Coordinates of C-alpha atoms and ligand atoms in Angstrom, one line a residue:
X1 CA 90.1 177.6 199.2
X2 CA 86.6 179.0 199.6
X3 CA 87.2 182.8 199.9
X4 CA 83.5 183.4 199.9
X5 CA 83.1 181.7 203.3
X6 CA 86.3 183.2 204.7
X7 CA 85.5 186.8 204.0
X8 CA 81.9 186.7 205.2
X9 CA 82.4 186.0 208.8
X10 CA 78.8 186.4 209.9
X11 CA 75.4 186.9 208.5
X12 CA 75.1 190.5 209.7
X13 CA 78.1 191.5 207.6
X14 CA 76.2 190.8 204.4
X15 CA 74.2 193.9 205.0
X16 CA 77.2 196.2 205.8
X17 CA 78.1 198.8 203.2
X18 CA 81.6 199.9 202.9
X19 CA 83.1 203.3 202.0
X20 CA 86.9 203.2 201.6
X21 CA 88.7 206.5 201.5
X22 CA 92.1 206.3 199.8
X23 CA 94.6 209.0 198.9
X24 CA 96.2 210.0 195.7
X25 CA 99.3 212.0 194.7
X26 CA 100.5 212.9 198.2
X27 CA 99.6 212.5 201.8
X28 CA 98.5 215.3 204.1
X29 CA 95.7 216.5 201.9
X30 CA 92.9 215.9 204.4
X31 CA 91.8 212.4 203.9
X32 CA 90.9 212.2 207.6
X33 CA 88.7 215.3 207.4
X34 CA 87.1 214.0 204.2
X35 CA 86.3 210.7 205.8
X36 CA 85.0 212.4 208.9
X37 CA 82.8 214.7 206.8
X38 CA 81.5 211.8 204.7
X39 CA 80.5 210.1 208.0
X40 CA 78.9 213.3 209.3
X41 CA 76.7 213.8 206.3
X42 CA 75.7 210.1 206.1
X43 CA 74.7 210.3 209.8
X44 CA 72.8 213.4 209.1
X45 CA 70.7 211.3 206.7
X46 CA 69.9 208.7 209.4
X47 CA 72.6 206.2 208.5
X48 CA 74.6 204.6 211.3
X49 CA 78.3 204.9 210.6
X50 CA 81.4 203.6 212.2
X51 CA 84.8 204.9 211.2
X52 CA 88.0 203.0 211.0
X53 CA 91.6 204.0 210.3
X54 CA 94.2 201.8 208.7
X55 CA 97.8 202.9 209.2
X56 CA 100.2 201.1 206.9
X57 CA 103.2 201.0 209.2
X58 CA 104.8 198.2 211.2
X59 CA 104.3 199.9 214.6
X60 CA 101.6 198.0 216.4
X61 CA 100.1 201.2 217.6
X62 CA 100.9 204.9 217.5
X63 CA 102.1 205.0 221.1
X64 CA 105.8 204.7 220.3
X65 CA 105.9 207.4 217.6
X66 CA 107.2 210.9 218.0
X67 CA 104.4 213.5 217.7
X68 CA 106.7 215.9 215.8
X69 CA 107.0 213.3 213.0
X70 CA 103.6 211.7 213.1
X71 CA 101.4 214.2 214.9
X72 CA 99.5 213.7 218.1
X73 CA 99.0 210.3 219.6
X74 CA 95.3 210.1 220.2
X75 CA 94.0 207.9 223.0
X76 CA 90.7 206.1 223.1
X77 CA 88.6 205.2 226.2
X78 CA 90.0 201.6 226.1
X79 CA 93.5 202.9 226.1
X80 CA 94.3 202.4 222.4
X81 CA 97.0 204.8 221.3
X82 CA 96.2 205.7 217.8
X83 CA 96.4 208.1 214.9
X84 CA 95.1 211.7 215.3
X85 CA 92.5 211.0 212.6
X86 CA 90.6 208.9 215.1
X87 CA 90.2 212.1 217.0
X88 CA 88.7 213.7 213.9
X89 CA 86.2 210.9 213.6
X90 CA 85.2 211.2 217.2
X91 CA 84.9 214.9 217.0
X92 CA 82.8 214.9 213.8
X93 CA 80.7 211.9 214.6
X94 CA 80.4 212.5 218.3
X95 CA 81.0 208.8 219.0
X96 CA 83.5 207.0 221.3
X97 CA 85.5 204.6 219.2
X98 CA 87.5 201.6 220.4
X99 CA 90.4 199.3 219.6
X100 CA 88.5 197.6 216.8
X101 CA 88.3 200.9 214.8
X102 CA 92.1 201.1 214.4
X103 CA 94.6 198.9 212.8
X104 CA 98.2 199.0 211.6
X105 CA 100.1 196.7 209.3
X106 CA 102.0 195.6 212.5
X107 CA 98.9 194.8 214.5
X108 CA 97.4 192.8 211.6
X109 CA 100.5 190.7 211.1
X110 CA 100.9 190.3 214.9
X111 CA 97.5 188.8 215.1
X112 CA 97.9 186.5 212.2
X113 CA 101.3 185.3 213.4
X114 CA 100.0 184.7 216.9
X115 CA 97.2 182.6 215.5
X116 CA 99.6 180.7 213.4
X117 CA 101.7 180.0 216.5
X118 CA 98.6 178.8 218.2
X119 CA 98.1 176.2 215.4
X120 CA 94.8 177.9 214.4
X121 CA 95.4 177.4 210.7
X122 CA 95.3 173.6 210.9
X123 CA 98.6 172.9 209.1
X124 CA 98.0 175.3 206.2
X125 CA 100.7 177.4 204.6
X126 CA 99.7 180.9 205.8
X127 CA 100.4 183.0 202.7
X128 CA 100.3 186.8 202.8
X129 CA 97.4 186.8 200.3
X130 CA 94.7 186.0 201.2
X131 CA 95.3 185.7 204.9
X132 CA 96.4 189.2 205.6
X133 CA 93.6 190.9 203.6
X134 CA 91.2 188.4 205.2
X135 CA 92.2 189.5 208.6
X136 CA 91.7 193.1 207.6
X137 CA 88.2 192.4 206.3
X138 CA 87.2 190.5 209.4
X139 CA 88.4 193.4 211.5
X140 CA 86.3 195.9 209.5
X141 CA 83.3 193.6 209.8
X142 CA 83.8 193.2 213.5
X143 CA 83.9 197.0 214.0
X144 CA 80.7 197.5 212.0
X145 CA 79.0 194.7 213.8
X146 CA 80.0 196.0 217.2
X147 CA 78.7 199.5 216.3
X148 CA 75.6 198.0 214.6
X149 CA 76.6 200.2 211.7
X150 CA 75.0 200.4 208.3
X151 CA 78.2 201.8 206.8
X152 CA 81.8 201.1 207.7
X153 CA 83.8 204.1 206.7
X154 CA 87.4 203.0 206.3
X155 CA 90.3 205.4 205.7
X156 CA 93.4 203.8 204.3
X157 CA 96.6 205.7 205.3
X158 CA 99.2 206.6 202.7
X159 CA 98.6 207.0 199.0
X160 CA 97.7 204.5 196.2
X161 CA 100.8 203.3 194.4
X162 CA 102.9 202.8 197.6
X163 CA 104.0 199.4 198.6
X164 CA 102.9 200.0 202.2
X165 CA 99.1 199.9 201.7
X166 CA 98.9 197.4 198.9
X167 CA 97.5 194.6 201.1
X168 CA 94.8 196.9 202.3
X169 CA 93.9 197.7 198.7
X170 CA 93.9 193.9 198.1
X171 CA 91.4 193.6 201.0
X172 CA 89.1 196.1 199.2
X173 CA 89.4 194.2 196.0
X174 CA 88.5 190.9 197.7
X175 CA 85.6 192.5 199.5
X176 CA 84.3 194.1 196.3
X177 CA 84.5 190.7 194.5
X178 CA 82.1 189.4 197.1
X179 CA 79.8 192.4 197.5
X180 CA 80.1 194.4 194.3
X181 CA 77.2 196.7 195.1
X182 CA 78.2 197.4 198.7
X183 CA 81.7 198.7 198.3
X184 CA 82.4 202.3 197.4
X185 CA 85.9 203.8 196.8
X186 CA 86.5 207.5 197.4
X187 CA 89.8 208.8 196.1
X188 CA 90.9 212.0 197.8
X189 CA 93.5 213.5 195.5
X190 CA 95.6 216.6 195.3
X191 CA 94.9 218.9 192.4
X192 CA 97.9 221.3 192.3
X193 CA 98.2 224.7 190.8
X194 CA 101.4 226.5 190.1
X195 CA 99.8 229.6 188.5
X196 CA 99.7 232.9 190.3
X197 CA 96.5 233.0 192.3
X198 CA 96.3 229.2 192.3
X199 CA 93.4 228.9 189.9
X200 CA 95.0 227.0 187.0
X201 CA 94.3 223.5 188.4
X202 CA 96.2 220.5 187.0
X203 CA 94.4 217.2 187.0
X204 CA 97.2 215.1 185.6
X205 CA 98.6 213.8 188.9
X206 CA 95.1 212.7 189.9
X207 CA 94.7 210.9 186.6
X208 CA 97.8 209.0 187.5
X209 CA 96.5 208.2 190.9
X210 CA 93.3 206.8 189.4
X211 CA 95.4 204.7 187.1
X212 CA 97.4 203.5 190.1
X213 CA 94.2 202.3 191.6
X214 CA 93.2 200.5 188.4
X215 CA 96.6 198.7 188.4
X216 CA 95.5 197.0 191.7
X217 CA 92.1 196.0 190.3
X218 CA 90.1 198.9 191.7
X219 CA 88.2 201.9 190.3
X220 CA 87.4 205.1 192.1
X221 CA 83.7 205.6 192.5
X222 CA 84.0 209.2 193.7
X223 CA 86.9 211.6 193.4
X224 CA 87.4 214.4 195.9
X225 CA 89.6 217.1 194.2
X226 CA 91.6 218.7 197.0
X227 CA 92.6 222.1 195.5
X228 CA 93.1 225.6 196.7
X229 CA 89.8 226.5 195.0
X230 CA 86.6 224.8 193.7
X231 CA 87.0 222.7 190.7
X232 CA 85.4 224.3 187.6
X233 CA 83.2 222.4 185.2
X234 CA 86.1 221.8 182.8
X235 CA 88.3 220.1 185.4
X236 CA 85.4 218.0 186.5
X237 CA 84.7 216.9 182.9
X238 CA 88.4 216.1 182.5
X239 CA 88.6 214.0 185.7
X240 CA 85.4 212.3 184.8
X241 CA 86.6 211.3 181.4
X242 CA 90.1 210.3 182.3
X243 CA 89.4 208.6 185.6
X244 CA 86.2 206.8 184.6
X245 CA 83.8 208.4 187.1
X246 CA 80.5 210.3 186.4
X247 CA 80.9 214.0 186.4
X248 CA 78.6 214.4 189.4
X249 CA 80.9 212.1 191.3
X250 CA 83.8 214.5 191.0
X251 CA 83.5 216.5 194.2
X252 CA 85.2 219.8 195.0
X253 CA 87.2 219.8 198.2
X254 CA 88.6 223.4 198.2
X255 CA 90.6 224.9 201.1
X256 CA 88.2 226.2 203.7
X257 CA 88.5 228.5 206.7
X258 CA 87.4 225.9 209.2
X259 CA 87.6 222.1 208.9
X260 CA 84.0 222.0 210.2
X261 CA 82.9 223.7 207.0
X262 CA 83.8 220.6 205.0
X263 CA 80.6 218.5 205.4
X264 CA 78.5 221.6 204.4
X265 CA 80.7 222.2 201.4
X266 CA 80.2 218.6 200.3
X267 CA 76.5 218.9 200.7
X268 CA 76.6 221.9 198.3
X269 CA 77.4 219.3 195.7
X270 CA 74.7 216.9 197.0
X271 CA 77.2 214.4 198.1
X272 CA 74.9 212.5 200.5
X273 CA 72.4 212.0 197.8
X274 CA 75.1 210.5 195.6
X275 CA 76.4 208.3 198.4
X276 CA 73.0 207.0 199.4
X277 CA 72.1 206.3 195.8
X278 CA 75.4 204.4 195.1
X279 CA 75.1 202.4 198.3
X280 CA 71.5 201.7 197.6
X281 CA 70.4 203.1 201.0
X282 CA 66.9 204.7 201.2
X283 CA 67.2 208.5 201.8
X284 CA 66.0 209.5 205.2
X285 CA 65.5 212.8 207.0
X286 CA 68.2 215.4 206.6
X287 CA 69.5 217.0 209.8
X288 CA 72.6 219.0 209.5
X289 CA 71.1 222.0 211.3
X290 CA 73.2 221.8 214.6
X291 CA 76.3 221.6 212.5
X292 CA 75.2 224.5 210.3
X293 CA 74.6 226.5 213.4
X294 CA 78.1 225.7 214.6
X295 CA 79.6 226.9 211.3
X296 CA 77.5 230.1 211.4
X297 CA 78.9 230.8 214.8
X298 CA 82.4 230.1 213.7
X299 CA 82.1 232.6 210.9
X300 CA 80.2 235.3 212.8
X301 CA 82.3 235.3 216.0
X302 CA 84.6 238.3 215.6
X303 CA 85.7 239.2 219.1
X304 CA 89.0 237.6 219.7
X305 CA 90.2 235.5 222.6
X306 CA 94.0 235.1 222.8
X307 CA 95.3 231.8 224.2
X308 CA 99.0 231.0 224.5
X309 CA 100.1 227.3 224.4
X310 CA 103.5 226.7 225.8
X311 CA 105.6 223.7 224.5
X312 CA 109.0 222.5 223.9
X313 CA 108.9 221.8 220.2
X314 CA 107.9 225.3 219.3
X315 CA 111.3 227.1 219.1
X316 CA 113.5 224.3 217.7
X317 CA 112.4 224.1 214.1
X318 CA 110.8 220.7 214.9
X319 CA 107.4 222.0 213.9
X320 CA 104.2 220.2 213.0
X321 CA 102.8 222.1 216.0
X322 CA 99.2 222.0 214.9
X323 CA 99.4 218.3 214.4
X324 CA 101.3 217.5 217.6
X325 CA 98.6 219.3 219.7
X326 CA 95.6 219.0 217.4
X327 CA 93.2 217.9 220.2
X328 CA 94.3 220.8 222.4
X329 CA 93.8 223.2 219.6
X330 CA 90.4 221.9 218.7
X331 CA 89.3 221.8 222.3
X332 CA 90.2 225.5 222.7
X333 CA 88.2 226.3 219.5
X334 CA 85.1 224.3 220.5
X335 CA 84.9 226.3 223.8
X336 CA 85.7 229.6 222.2
X337 CA 83.0 229.0 219.5
X338 CA 80.5 228.1 222.3
X339 CA 81.1 231.5 223.8
X340 CA 81.0 233.3 220.4
X341 CA 84.7 234.2 220.5
X342 CA 87.2 233.9 217.7
X343 CA 90.1 231.9 219.1
X344 CA 93.6 233.3 218.4
X345 CA 96.0 230.6 219.4
X346 CA 99.8 231.3 219.7
X347 CA 102.6 228.8 220.2
X348 CA 105.1 229.8 222.8
X349 CA 108.4 228.0 223.0
X350 CA 109.4 227.4 226.6
X351 CA 113.1 227.6 225.7
X352 CA 112.8 231.4 225.3
X353 CA 111.6 231.8 228.9
X354 CA 114.7 229.9 230.0
X355 CA 117.1 231.9 228.0
X356 CA 115.5 235.2 228.6
X357 CA 113.4 235.5 231.8
X358 CA 112.4 239.0 230.8
X359 CA 110.4 237.5 228.0
X360 CA 107.9 236.1 230.6
X361 CA 106.2 239.5 230.6
X362 CA 104.9 238.8 227.1
X363 CA 102.5 236.3 228.8
X364 CA 100.5 239.2 230.1
X365 CA 99.1 239.9 226.6
X366 CA 97.2 236.6 226.6
X367 CA 93.8 236.0 228.0
X368 CA 94.8 232.5 229.1
X369 CA 97.7 230.1 229.0
X370 CA 97.9 226.4 228.5
X371 CA 100.8 224.0 229.2
X372 CA 99.8 220.8 227.4
X373 CA 101.1 217.3 227.9
X374 CA 104.7 216.3 227.2
X375 CA 107.6 214.1 228.1
X376 CA 111.2 214.5 229.1
X377 CA 113.2 217.4 230.5
X378 CA 113.8 219.7 227.6
X379 CA 112.3 223.2 228.1
X380 CA 111.0 222.2 231.5
X381 CA 112.4 225.1 233.5
X382 CA 110.9 227.6 231.0
X383 CA 107.5 226.0 231.5
X384 CA 107.8 226.2 235.3
X385 CA 108.8 229.8 235.1
X386 CA 105.8 230.5 232.8
X387 CA 103.4 228.7 235.2
X388 CA 104.8 230.8 238.1
X389 CA 104.2 233.9 236.1
X390 CA 100.6 232.9 235.4
X391 CA 100.0 232.0 239.1
X392 CA 101.5 235.3 240.4
X393 CA 99.9 237.5 237.8
X394 CA 96.5 235.8 237.9
X395 CA 96.5 234.8 234.3
X396 CA 93.9 232.0 233.7
X397 CA 95.9 228.8 233.5
X398 CA 95.0 225.3 232.4
X399 CA 97.7 222.6 232.8
X400 CA 97.1 219.3 230.9
X401 CA 98.9 216.3 232.4
X402 CA 102.5 217.4 232.3
X403 CA 101.2 221.0 232.7
X404 CA 99.5 219.9 235.9
X405 CA 102.5 218.1 237.2
X406 CA 104.8 221.0 236.5
X407 CA 102.3 223.4 238.2
X408 CA 102.7 221.3 241.4
X409 CA 106.5 221.4 241.0
X410 CA 106.4 225.2 240.7
X411 CA 104.1 225.5 243.7
X412 CA 106.3 223.1 245.8
X413 CA 109.4 225.2 245.0
X414 CA 108.0 228.7 245.2
X415 CA 105.1 228.6 247.7
X416 CA 105.9 225.6 250.0
X417 CA 109.6 226.4 249.8
X418 CA 110.8 222.9 248.8
X419 CA 113.9 224.0 247.0
X420 CA 114.8 221.8 244.0
X421 CA 111.4 220.0 244.1
X422 CA 110.9 218.2 240.9
X423 CA 109.3 215.3 239.0
X424 CA 111.5 212.2 239.0
X425 CA 111.0 212.1 235.2
X426 CA 113.4 215.2 235.1
X427 CA 115.5 214.6 238.2
X428 CA 115.4 211.0 239.5
X429 CA 117.5 212.0 242.6
X430 CA 115.6 215.2 243.6
X431 CA 115.2 215.7 247.3
X432 CA 111.5 216.5 246.9
X433 CA 110.0 214.1 244.4
X434 CA 106.5 215.7 244.4
X435 CA 105.7 213.9 241.2
X436 CA 106.9 210.3 241.1
X437 CA 106.4 207.0 239.3
X438 CA 104.1 204.5 240.9
X439 CA 106.0 201.4 242.4
X440 CA 104.3 199.0 240.0
X441 CA 105.3 201.1 236.9
X442 CA 108.8 201.5 238.3
X443 CA 109.5 197.8 238.0
X444 CA 108.6 197.7 234.3
X445 CA 110.7 200.8 233.6
X446 CA 113.7 199.2 235.3
X447 CA 113.3 196.3 232.9
X448 CA 113.1 198.8 230.1
X449 CA 109.6 197.6 229.2
X450 CA 108.5 201.0 228.1
X451 CA 105.6 199.9 225.9
X452 CA 102.7 199.3 228.3
X453 CA 104.1 201.2 231.2
X454 CA 101.6 204.1 231.0
X455 CA 98.3 204.6 232.6
X456 CA 96.2 204.7 229.4
X457 CA 92.6 205.4 228.6
X458 CA 89.5 206.1 230.6
X459 CA 89.6 206.1 234.4
X460 CA 86.9 207.2 236.7
X461 CA 87.4 210.1 239.1
X462 CA 85.4 211.5 242.0
X463 CA 85.1 215.3 242.3
X464 CA 85.0 217.4 245.4
X465 CA 82.0 219.6 245.9
X466 CA 82.1 223.4 245.7
X467 CA 85.2 223.4 243.5
X468 CA 85.8 224.8 240.0
X469 CA 85.9 221.2 238.7
X470 CA 82.6 220.1 240.2
X471 CA 80.8 223.2 239.2
X472 CA 82.2 222.9 235.6
X473 CA 81.1 219.3 235.2
X474 CA 77.9 219.6 237.1
X475 CA 78.3 216.0 238.4
X476 CA 80.6 214.4 241.0
X477 CA 81.6 211.2 239.1
X478 CA 83.5 211.6 235.8
X479 CA 85.6 209.5 233.5
X480 CA 88.5 210.9 231.6
X481 CA 91.3 209.6 229.3
X482 CA 94.9 209.2 230.5
X483 CA 98.3 208.8 229.0
X484 CA 101.1 209.2 231.5
X485 CA 103.6 207.3 233.8
X486 CA 104.0 209.7 236.7
X487 CA 101.6 210.7 239.4
X488 CA 101.3 213.2 242.3
X489 CA 103.4 211.7 245.1
X490 CA 100.9 210.9 247.9
X491 CA 103.6 211.8 250.5
X492 CA 103.3 215.5 249.6
X493 CA 99.5 215.9 249.4
X494 CA 99.1 217.2 252.9
X495 CA 101.8 219.8 252.4
X496 CA 100.2 221.0 249.2
X497 CA 96.8 221.1 250.8
X498 CA 98.1 223.1 253.8
X499 CA 99.6 225.6 251.4
X500 CA 96.3 226.1 249.7
X501 CA 96.2 223.6 246.8
X502 CA 92.8 221.9 246.3
X503 CA 92.8 218.4 245.0
X504 CA 89.4 218.7 243.5
X505 CA 89.4 215.3 241.7
X506 CA 90.9 212.0 242.6
X507 CA 90.6 208.3 241.8
X508 CA 87.6 206.7 243.6
X509 CA 90.1 205.0 246.0
X510 CA 91.8 208.4 246.6
X511 CA 95.2 207.1 245.7
X512 CA 95.7 209.1 242.5
X513 CA 95.2 212.8 242.2
X514 CA 93.3 213.8 239.1
X515 CA 92.6 217.5 239.3
X516 CA 94.3 220.3 241.2
X517 CA 93.1 223.9 241.5
X518 CA 93.7 227.1 243.4
X519 CA 90.7 228.6 245.3
X520 CA 88.8 231.2 243.2
X521 CA 89.5 234.0 245.7
X522 CA 93.2 233.4 245.2
X523 CA 93.3 233.1 241.4
X524 CA 90.6 233.5 238.8
X525 CA 91.3 230.1 237.2
X526 CA 94.3 227.9 237.9
X527 CA 93.4 224.3 237.1
X528 CA 95.5 221.3 236.2
X529 CA 94.4 217.8 235.2
X530 CA 96.3 214.6 235.3
X531 CA 94.2 213.4 232.4
X532 CA 93.7 214.8 228.9
X533 CA 90.3 216.6 228.8
X534 CA 91.2 217.7 225.2
X535 CA 90.6 214.2 224.0
X536 CA 86.9 214.3 224.8
X537 CA 86.0 217.8 223.6
X538 CA 83.6 217.8 220.7
X539 CA 82.5 220.7 218.5
X540 CA 78.9 220.4 219.5
X541 CA 79.8 219.4 223.1
X542 CA 82.8 221.3 224.3
X543 CA 84.7 220.0 227.3
X544 CA 83.5 221.6 230.6
X545 CA 87.0 222.5 231.9
X546 CA 88.0 224.1 228.6
X547 CA 84.6 225.9 228.6
X548 CA 85.3 227.3 232.1
X549 CA 88.9 228.2 231.2
X550 CA 87.7 230.1 228.2
X551 CA 85.1 231.9 230.3
X552 CA 87.8 233.0 232.7
X553 CA 89.9 234.1 229.8
X554 CA 87.0 236.2 228.5
X555 CA 86.7 237.9 231.9
X556 CA 90.4 238.8 231.7
X557 CA 89.9 239.9 228.1
X558 CA 87.3 242.3 229.3
X559 CA 89.5 243.8 231.9
X560 CA 92.4 244.0 229.4
X561 CA 90.3 246.0 227.0
Ligands
LIG1 N1 105.6 212.9 231.2 C1 104.5 212.9 232.1 C2 104.2 211.5 232.6 O1 104.5 210.6 231.9 C3 103.2 213.5 231.5 C4 102.7 212.8 230.4 C5 101.8 213.6 229.5 O2 101.7 214.9 229.7 N2 101.0 213.0 228.7 O3 103.6 211.3 233.6

């Protein structure tokens, strides 16, 4: 078999350079942020980068996974439901990524099996090696070609030494065989410390991780030491000697105050120079200034803005909050930084508002409240009660997807007087189904075909002039990302409008309501979106609706003082 031909699918791919980011010792040490930061600093040197994530599980995508176990499901413009790291890449690189930038073991096998069923292998025995790694390589090349990238930055989920990612490491080995000078392996590894103060760093686990890489035929080219503090010279020397990398290629990745500091920290150790040299790319202009400015603002903003985020997972011990709502969290931060405020974000469990309605008063201490997306009926009544409190007490409110649907349920019940109004997601037999499933989705649901029943990805919307939405965006045609099954029931729109709700954004055919708001003379900021604006907020380009929400919160903050 001529592997050479197979793994070089097109001429263009010869020129592609590859940086693989793999993990050592344990997961959750910030491989995604490291990969994003490598991308950021390469781009700051004029290198075109595309970022890919490989998730080594059988799920075909991240859509069926529980966010409390796996973190937020991020959604791309093309509707791909993927790992939260894709959100980090988009935020750091300020690029829109697509389906080709994400793969799982399940999606790779699915493709190869489908091709086998289509007789595309011409009677060959389709063995796992090389066919699975070949598929991985061709996907990486495709992503790089589509983005016209000089460098494909590929994060391999999990840690070296696990069974799960072995075929992806095999893909790296095959690729390196073919293009030895174009493949770089970055090992992000945990350097623990058990000493008081966390300064006695132990390199042994990382040494084992590097050996694990050796056992699959790979060598680390760069080691990122994830530790509570910077690595001292001794630790760097030790890692260099024991893991076979130059001392300058051992990079400190200490804990930082903000994830956005990480690229700057890496540059303190001249990482981009090292990367360019190793990849044999000519150094170009350096421009990290906008990013540096962002970080200066993050550190110099002292005046606080307090935002409460209400959810169902927060009071049940099923935590991973920050990961379940990472895009919401980051979107709040981007807008707060843009207004030179220090965001203080608190998680509020809606169960408490159900059990103890008097606790609703605590909402008054916040400058703004967000009810983010969600599914199912747990904690719903508490959220509705909280939304009512925000509406009646003029607390700036931003409802994201479920948070918008529940705002309408609340309004239907307490302003229009439709007692027991609900979404059919919570009560399928409600007398007033103000939020309901579209007929075409209903059929799929009845057949229990849940995968693929959601409205996913970017959809266009038209805005209504002289509304909060249109003045925030500054344009009348927008595109935003979706992930939901239910919609505003068109039968109730007239009643809502008569009672004072403004549908300030809708699908171009006016069938689907996209943004709802209350007039500014009634409430300082009460806005809900059927889409997820948080998915498109970027640190250097905050989302307009979050920006306006934060501005309204700042006004309240002033009057609170
Ligand atoms: N559960 C609601 C729906 O499916 C909202 C989804 C969401 O908030 N992402 O329509």
